[in-house]
Coordinates of C-alpha atoms and ligand atoms in Angstrom, one line a residue:
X244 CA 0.0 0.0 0.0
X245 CA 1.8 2.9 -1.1
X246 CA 2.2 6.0 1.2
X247 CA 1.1 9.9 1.2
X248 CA 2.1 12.1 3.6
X249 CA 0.6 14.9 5.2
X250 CA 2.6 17.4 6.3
X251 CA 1.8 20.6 8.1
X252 CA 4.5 23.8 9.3
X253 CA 4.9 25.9 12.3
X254 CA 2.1 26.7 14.8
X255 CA -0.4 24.3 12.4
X256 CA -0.7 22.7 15.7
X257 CA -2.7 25.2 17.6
X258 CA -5.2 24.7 14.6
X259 CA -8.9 25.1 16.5
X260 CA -7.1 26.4 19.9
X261 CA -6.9 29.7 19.0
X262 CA -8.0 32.5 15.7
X263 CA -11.0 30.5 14.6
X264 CA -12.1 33.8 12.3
X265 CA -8.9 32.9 10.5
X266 CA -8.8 28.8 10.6
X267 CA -11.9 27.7 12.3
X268 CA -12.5 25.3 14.8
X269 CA -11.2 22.1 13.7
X270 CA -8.1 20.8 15.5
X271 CA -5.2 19.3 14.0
X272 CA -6.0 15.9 14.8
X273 CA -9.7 16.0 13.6
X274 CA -8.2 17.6 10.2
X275 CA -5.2 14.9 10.4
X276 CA -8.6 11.9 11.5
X277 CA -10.2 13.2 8.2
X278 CA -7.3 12.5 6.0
X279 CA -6.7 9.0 7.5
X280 CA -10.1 8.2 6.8
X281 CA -10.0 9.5 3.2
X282 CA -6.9 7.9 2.4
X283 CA -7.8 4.6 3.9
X284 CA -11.1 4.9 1.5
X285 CA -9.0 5.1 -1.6
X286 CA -6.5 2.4 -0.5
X287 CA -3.2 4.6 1.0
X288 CA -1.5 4.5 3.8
X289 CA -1.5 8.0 5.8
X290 CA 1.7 9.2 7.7
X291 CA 1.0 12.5 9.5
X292 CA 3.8 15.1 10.9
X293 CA 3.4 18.3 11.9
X294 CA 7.1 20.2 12.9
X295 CA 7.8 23.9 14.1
X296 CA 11.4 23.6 12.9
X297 CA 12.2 23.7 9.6
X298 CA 15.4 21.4 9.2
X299 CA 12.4 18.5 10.4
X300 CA 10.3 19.1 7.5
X301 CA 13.5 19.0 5.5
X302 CA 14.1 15.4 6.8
X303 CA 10.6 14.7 6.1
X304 CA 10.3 16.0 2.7
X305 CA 13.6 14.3 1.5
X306 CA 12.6 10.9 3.5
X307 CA 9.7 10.6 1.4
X308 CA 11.8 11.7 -1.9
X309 CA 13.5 8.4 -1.3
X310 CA 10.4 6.8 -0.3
X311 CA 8.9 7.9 -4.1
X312 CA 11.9 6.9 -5.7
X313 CA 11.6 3.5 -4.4
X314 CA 7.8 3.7 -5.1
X315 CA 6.5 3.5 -2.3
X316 CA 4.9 6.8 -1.9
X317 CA 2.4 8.8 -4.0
X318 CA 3.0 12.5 -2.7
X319 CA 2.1 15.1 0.0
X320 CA 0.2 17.5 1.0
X321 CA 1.6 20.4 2.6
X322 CA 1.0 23.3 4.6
X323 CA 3.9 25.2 5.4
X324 CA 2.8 27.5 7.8
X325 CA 4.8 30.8 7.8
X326 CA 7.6 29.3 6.3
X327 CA 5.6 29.5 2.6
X328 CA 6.5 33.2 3.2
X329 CA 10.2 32.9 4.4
X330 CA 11.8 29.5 3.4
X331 CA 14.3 29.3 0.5
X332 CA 15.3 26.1 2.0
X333 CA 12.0 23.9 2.0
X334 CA 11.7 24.9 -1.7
X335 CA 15.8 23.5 -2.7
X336 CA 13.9 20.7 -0.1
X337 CA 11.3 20.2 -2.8
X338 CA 13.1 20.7 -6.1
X339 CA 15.9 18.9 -4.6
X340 CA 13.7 15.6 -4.3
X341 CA 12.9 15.8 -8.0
X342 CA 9.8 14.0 -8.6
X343 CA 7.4 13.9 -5.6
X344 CA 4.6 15.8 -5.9
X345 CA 3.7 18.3 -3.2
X346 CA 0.3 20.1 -3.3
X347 CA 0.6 23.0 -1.2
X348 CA -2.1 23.9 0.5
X349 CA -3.6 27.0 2.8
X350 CA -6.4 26.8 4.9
X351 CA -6.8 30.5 4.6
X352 CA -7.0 32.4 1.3
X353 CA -3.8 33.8 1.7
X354 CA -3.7 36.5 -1.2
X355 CA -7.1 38.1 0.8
X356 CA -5.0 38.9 3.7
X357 CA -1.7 41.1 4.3
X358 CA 1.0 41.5 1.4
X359 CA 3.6 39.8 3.1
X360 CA 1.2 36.4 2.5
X361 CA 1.0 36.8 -1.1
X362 CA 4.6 35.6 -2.0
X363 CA 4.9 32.2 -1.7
X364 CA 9.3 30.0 -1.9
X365 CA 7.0 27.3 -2.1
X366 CA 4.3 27.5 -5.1
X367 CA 7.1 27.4 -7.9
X368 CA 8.5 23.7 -6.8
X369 CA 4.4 22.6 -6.1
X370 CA 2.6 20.1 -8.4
X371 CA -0.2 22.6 -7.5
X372 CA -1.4 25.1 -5.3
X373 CA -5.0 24.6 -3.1
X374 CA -5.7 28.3 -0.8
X375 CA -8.7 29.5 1.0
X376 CA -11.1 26.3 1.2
X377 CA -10.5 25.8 5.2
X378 CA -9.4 22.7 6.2
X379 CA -11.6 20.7 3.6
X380 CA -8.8 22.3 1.4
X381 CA -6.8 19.2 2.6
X382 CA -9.1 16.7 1.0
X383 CA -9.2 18.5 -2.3
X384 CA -5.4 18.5 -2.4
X385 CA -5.5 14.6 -1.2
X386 CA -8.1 14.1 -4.2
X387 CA -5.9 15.9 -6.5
X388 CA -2.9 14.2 -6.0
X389 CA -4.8 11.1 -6.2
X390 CA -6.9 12.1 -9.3
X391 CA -3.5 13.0 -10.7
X392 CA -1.0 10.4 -10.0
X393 CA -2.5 7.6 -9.5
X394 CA -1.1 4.7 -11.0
X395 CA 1.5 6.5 -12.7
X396 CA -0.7 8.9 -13.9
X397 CA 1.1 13.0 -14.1
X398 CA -1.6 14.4 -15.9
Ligands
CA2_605 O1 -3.8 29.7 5.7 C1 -2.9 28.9 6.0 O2 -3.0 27.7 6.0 C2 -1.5 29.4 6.4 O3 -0.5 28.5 5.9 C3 -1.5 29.4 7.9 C4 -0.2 30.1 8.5 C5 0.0 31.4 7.9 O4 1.3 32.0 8.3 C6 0.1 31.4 6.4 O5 0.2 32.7 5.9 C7 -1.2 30.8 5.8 C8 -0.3 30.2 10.0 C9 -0.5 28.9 10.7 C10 -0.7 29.3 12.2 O6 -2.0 28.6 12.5 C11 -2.6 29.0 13.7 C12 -3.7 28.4 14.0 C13 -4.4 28.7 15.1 C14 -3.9 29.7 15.9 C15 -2.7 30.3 15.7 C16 -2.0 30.0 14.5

């Protein structure tokens, strides 16, 4: 059963705790129960990790570069938190795994809100982009990768 991996960024794990105008009420763990249950309908495994330090999500990101290599993973979805604003080194992280697919995704739409949110390192190394759909923006990005890749598929 191949893998996909759901990844979130910095402070992503105060999701439903605190700014529910911004990101609602769902917690991390309801948001990370929904995934497992849509992955587990569609036949994938679901590994979950949520990291305020970036260097983690590095060893994440290239962990399941080699997992894709070897085929045993389909992609990721990702939410890098602030670091989509900041981080030169998750995209080399991305592009430097060459060949699995991240869909980046934000629970907020971010290009709505302050300037400094409408510049994302990440969206140029992304398969594709999913913004403003709350946390039901993680099962459309799991449903795109999917729809996209599966069984070879990179349409
Ligand atoms: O909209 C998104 O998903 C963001 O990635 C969320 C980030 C923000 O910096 C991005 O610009 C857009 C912030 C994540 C922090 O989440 C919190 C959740 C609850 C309470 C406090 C922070």
């Amino acid at each position: 059963m191949k893998k996909i991996l759901v990844l979130n960024g910095p402070n992503l794990n105060l999701l439903g705790t605190r700014e529910p105008a911004q990101y609602g009420t769902t917690t991390l763990p309801d948001v990370e129960a929904m995934c497992r249950a849509e992955c587990e309908r569609r036949g994938y495994e679901l590994e979950c990790f949520q990291s305020n330090w970036e260097g983690a999500l590095i060893d994440k990101i290239q962990e399941y570069g080699r997992l894709w290599k070897a085929g045993s993973a389909l992609g990721c979805v990702f939410n890098p938190g602030a670091f989509t604003h900041t981080s030169v080194a998750l995209h080399d992280a991305i592009k430097g795994v060459d060949g699995l697919p991240v869909i980046e995704c934000h629970i907020s739409n971010v290009h709505a809100r302050e300037a400094f949110r409408h510049h994302s390192y990440i969206s140029p190394a992304a398969a594709g982009i999913i913004v403003g759909f709350g946390v039901q923006g993680y099962l459309i990005a799991l449903d795109g990768l999917v729809r996209t890749r599966e069984n070879g598929s990179a349409a």
